[in-house]
Coordinates of C-alpha atoms in Angstrom, one line a residue:
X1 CA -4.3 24.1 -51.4
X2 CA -3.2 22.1 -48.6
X3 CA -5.5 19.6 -47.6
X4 CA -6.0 17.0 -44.3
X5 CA -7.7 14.0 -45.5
X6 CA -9.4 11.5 -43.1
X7 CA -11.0 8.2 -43.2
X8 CA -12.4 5.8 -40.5
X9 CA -15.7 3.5 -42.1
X10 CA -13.5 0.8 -41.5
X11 CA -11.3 -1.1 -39.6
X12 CA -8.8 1.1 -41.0
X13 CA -8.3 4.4 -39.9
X14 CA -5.9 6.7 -42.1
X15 CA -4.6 10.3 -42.4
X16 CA -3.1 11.7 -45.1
X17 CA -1.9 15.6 -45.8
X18 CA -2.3 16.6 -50.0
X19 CA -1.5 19.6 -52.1
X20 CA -4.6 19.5 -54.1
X21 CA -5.2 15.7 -55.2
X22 CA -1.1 15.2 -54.4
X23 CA -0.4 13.4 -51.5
X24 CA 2.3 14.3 -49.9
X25 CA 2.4 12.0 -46.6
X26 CA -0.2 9.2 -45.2
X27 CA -0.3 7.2 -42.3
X28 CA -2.7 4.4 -41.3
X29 CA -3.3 1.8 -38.5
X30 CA -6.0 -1.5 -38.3
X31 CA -7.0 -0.9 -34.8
X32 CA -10.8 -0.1 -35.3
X33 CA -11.4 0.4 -32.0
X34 CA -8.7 2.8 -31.3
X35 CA -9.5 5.1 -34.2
X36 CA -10.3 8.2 -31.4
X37 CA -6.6 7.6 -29.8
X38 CA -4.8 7.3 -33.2
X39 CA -5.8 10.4 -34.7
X40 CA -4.2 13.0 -33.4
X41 CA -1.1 11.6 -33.3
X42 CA -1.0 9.9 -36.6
X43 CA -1.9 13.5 -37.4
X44 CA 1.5 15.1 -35.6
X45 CA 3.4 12.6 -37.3
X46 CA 2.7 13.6 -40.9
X47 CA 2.5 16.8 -39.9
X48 CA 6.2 16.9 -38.5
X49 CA 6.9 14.6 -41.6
X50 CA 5.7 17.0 -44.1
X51 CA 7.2 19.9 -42.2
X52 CA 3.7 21.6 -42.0
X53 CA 2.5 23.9 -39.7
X54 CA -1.3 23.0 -38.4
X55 CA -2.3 26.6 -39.4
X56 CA -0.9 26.0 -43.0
X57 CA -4.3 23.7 -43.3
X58 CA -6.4 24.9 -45.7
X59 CA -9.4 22.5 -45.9
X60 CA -10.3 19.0 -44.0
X61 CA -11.8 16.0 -46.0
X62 CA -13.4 13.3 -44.3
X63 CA -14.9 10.3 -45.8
X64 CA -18.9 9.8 -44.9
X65 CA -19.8 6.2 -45.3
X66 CA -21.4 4.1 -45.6
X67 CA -19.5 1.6 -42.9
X68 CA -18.9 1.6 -39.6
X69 CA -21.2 3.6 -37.5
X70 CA -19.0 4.3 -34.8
X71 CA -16.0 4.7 -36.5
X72 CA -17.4 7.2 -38.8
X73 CA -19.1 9.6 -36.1
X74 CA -15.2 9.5 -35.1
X75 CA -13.7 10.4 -38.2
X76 CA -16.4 13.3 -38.9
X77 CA -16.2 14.7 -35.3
X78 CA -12.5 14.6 -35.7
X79 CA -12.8 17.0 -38.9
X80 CA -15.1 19.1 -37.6
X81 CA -13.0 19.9 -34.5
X82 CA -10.3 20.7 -37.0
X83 CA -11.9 22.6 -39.3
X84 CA -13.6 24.9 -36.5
X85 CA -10.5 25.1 -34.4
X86 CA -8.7 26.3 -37.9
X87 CA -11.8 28.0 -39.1
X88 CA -11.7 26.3 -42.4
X89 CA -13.9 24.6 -44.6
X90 CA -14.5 20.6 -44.6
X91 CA -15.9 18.7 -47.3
X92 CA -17.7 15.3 -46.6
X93 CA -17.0 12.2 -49.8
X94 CA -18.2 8.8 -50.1
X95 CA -16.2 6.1 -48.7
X96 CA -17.1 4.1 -51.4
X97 CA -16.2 7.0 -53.7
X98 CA -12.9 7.0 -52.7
X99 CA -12.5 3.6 -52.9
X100 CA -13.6 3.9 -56.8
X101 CA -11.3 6.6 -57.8
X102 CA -8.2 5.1 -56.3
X103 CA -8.3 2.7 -58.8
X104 CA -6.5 3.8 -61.9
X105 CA -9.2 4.9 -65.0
X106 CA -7.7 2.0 -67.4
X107 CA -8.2 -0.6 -65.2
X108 CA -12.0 -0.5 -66.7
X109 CA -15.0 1.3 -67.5
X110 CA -17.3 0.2 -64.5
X111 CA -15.9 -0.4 -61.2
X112 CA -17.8 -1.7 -58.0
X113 CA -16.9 -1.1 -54.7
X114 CA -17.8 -3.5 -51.8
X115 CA -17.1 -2.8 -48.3
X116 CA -18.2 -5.3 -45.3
X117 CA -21.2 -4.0 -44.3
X118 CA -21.2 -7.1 -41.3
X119 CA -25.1 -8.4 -40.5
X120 CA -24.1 -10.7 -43.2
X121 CA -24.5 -7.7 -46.1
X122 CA -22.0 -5.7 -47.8
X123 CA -22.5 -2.5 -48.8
X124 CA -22.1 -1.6 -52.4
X125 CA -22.3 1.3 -55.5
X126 CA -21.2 1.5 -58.5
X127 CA -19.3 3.8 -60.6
X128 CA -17.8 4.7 -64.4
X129 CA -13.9 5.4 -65.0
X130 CA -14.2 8.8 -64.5
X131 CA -15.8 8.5 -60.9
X132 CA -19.4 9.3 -61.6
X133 CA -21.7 7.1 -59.4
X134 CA -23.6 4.7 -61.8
X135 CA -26.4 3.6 -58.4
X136 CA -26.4 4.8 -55.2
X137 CA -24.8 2.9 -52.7
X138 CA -26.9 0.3 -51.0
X139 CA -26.3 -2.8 -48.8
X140 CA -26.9 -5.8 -50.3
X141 CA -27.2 -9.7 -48.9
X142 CA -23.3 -10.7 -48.4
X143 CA -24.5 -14.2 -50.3
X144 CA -26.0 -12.6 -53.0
X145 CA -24.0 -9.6 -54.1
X146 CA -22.0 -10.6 -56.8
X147 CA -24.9 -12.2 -58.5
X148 CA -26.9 -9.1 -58.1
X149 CA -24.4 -6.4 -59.2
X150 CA -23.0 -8.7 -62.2
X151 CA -26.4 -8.9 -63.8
X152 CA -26.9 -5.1 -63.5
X153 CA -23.0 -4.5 -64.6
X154 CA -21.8 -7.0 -66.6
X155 CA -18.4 -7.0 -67.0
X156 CA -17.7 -4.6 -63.8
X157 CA -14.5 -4.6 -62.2
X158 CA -14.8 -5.2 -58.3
X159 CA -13.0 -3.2 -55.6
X160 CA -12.6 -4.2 -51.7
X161 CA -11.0 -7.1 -49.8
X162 CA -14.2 -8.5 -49.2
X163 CA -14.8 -8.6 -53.4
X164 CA -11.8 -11.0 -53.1
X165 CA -13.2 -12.9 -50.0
X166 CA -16.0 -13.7 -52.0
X167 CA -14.1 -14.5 -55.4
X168 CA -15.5 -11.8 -57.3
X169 CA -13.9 -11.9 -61.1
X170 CA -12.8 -9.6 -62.5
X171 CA -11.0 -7.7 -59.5
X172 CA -9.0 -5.0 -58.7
X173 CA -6.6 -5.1 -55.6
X174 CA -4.3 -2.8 -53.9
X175 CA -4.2 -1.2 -50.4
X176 CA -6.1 2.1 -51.7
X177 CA -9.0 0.1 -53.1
X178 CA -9.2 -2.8 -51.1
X179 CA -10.4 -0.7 -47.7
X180 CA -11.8 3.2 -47.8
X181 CA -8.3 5.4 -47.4
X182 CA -7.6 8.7 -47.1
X183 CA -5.5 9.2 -50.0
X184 CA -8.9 8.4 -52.1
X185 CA -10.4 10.7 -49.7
X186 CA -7.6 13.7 -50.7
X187 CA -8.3 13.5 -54.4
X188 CA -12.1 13.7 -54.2
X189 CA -11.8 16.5 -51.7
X190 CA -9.5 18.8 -53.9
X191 CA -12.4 18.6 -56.1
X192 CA -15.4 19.2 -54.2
X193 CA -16.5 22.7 -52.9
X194 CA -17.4 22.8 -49.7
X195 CA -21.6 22.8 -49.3
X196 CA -23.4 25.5 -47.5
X197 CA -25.4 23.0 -45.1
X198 CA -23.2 20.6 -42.7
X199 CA -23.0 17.0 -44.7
X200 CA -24.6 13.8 -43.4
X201 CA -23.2 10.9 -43.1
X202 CA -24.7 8.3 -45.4
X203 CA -25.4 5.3 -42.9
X204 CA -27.4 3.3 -45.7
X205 CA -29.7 1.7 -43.2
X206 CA -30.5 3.2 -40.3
X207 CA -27.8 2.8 -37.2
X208 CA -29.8 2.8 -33.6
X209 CA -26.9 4.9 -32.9
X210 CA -27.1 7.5 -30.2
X211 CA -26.4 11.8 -31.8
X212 CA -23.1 12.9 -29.5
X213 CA -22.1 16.2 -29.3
X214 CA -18.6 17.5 -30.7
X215 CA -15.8 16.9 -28.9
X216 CA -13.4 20.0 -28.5
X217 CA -11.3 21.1 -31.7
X218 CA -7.8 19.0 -31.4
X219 CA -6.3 22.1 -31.8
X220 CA -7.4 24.4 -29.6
X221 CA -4.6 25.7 -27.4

């Protein structure tokens, strides 16, 4: 199954094209702002790269937060506009989620993923080795995290750049773990069916953000 994978809670924005949970190309940028220019043309690129066809698509995965509010409704509308252009299913993961299962299952038994959540919090959730979410994810007081989470999992490996900003020990780095990435995204996707009802976006606390309608699929013609 051929799979388009995006991802855009952060300041990263990244694409990547899979067969199943393999990926076979990714690109990414740090540009938060210009997450609705880079898109589609990060998209052509991998596409040419991996000598794909937009039609070969199969199914879109998008990761669904928490994080940025903006840069998620970007990411999902993005999808969507595939996957109805295409007429083909999308799945919606956890950021967080994806941030957990890049991380190799002998690195430890409990990992923690932390993403900036800014307003001073970080947003975070647990999981086991195998990817099953131990607590839900939640944000937390930036100052207080890693006291909180290492008295409910002692021993937990951390995940996310801001884990190392704030010294967090034991930690896991790499560039898959340390920001929400579409190659996370393509694994989880390969695995999930696609749900009957559209999927929410989990915004964790409540965003003041404005509903915007669709834009047109990128690949109408």
């Amino acid at each position: 199954m051929r799979l388009l994978c995006i991802e855009t809670s952060s300041r990263r924005g990244s694409v990547a094209l899979a067969e199943g949970p393999r990926v076979v190309a990714a690109r990414s940028h740090s540009e938060q702002a210009a997450h609705a220019e880079r898109l589609r043309p990060l998209l052509d690129e991998l596409l040419s790269e991996a000598g794909w066809s937009k039609k070969s698509l199969e199914r879109v995965g998008v990761g669904m937060g928490p994080g940025s509010f903006t840069g998620l409704r970007v990411g999902i509308a993005f999808a969507q506009g595939i996957a109805l252009g295409l007429e083909i299913p999308w799945v919606g993961v956890g950021s967080l989620a994806a941030m957990a299962r890049a991380c190799p299952p002998e690195a430890g038994p409990i990992r923690v993923a932390l993403l900036d959540a800014r307003r001073q919090e970080v947003f975070a959730q647990a999981f086991s080795a195998s990817g099953a979410a131990l607590s839900e994810a939640e944000a937390l007081p930036r100052a207080d995290a890693l006291r909180l989470l290492g008295a409910r999992f002692p021993g937990a490996l951390f995940l996310g750049e801001v884990a190392a900003e704030l010294g967090a020990e034991p930690a896991y780095r790499s560039e898959s773990t340390d920001l929400p990435d579409a190659r996370g995204v393509a694994v989880l996707a390969a695995e999930l069916e696609p749900a009957e009802s559209i999927p929410e976006p989990l915004y964790v606390r409540d965003s003041g953000a404005t509903p915007q309608a669709l834009p047109p699929s990128p690949f109408q013609d």
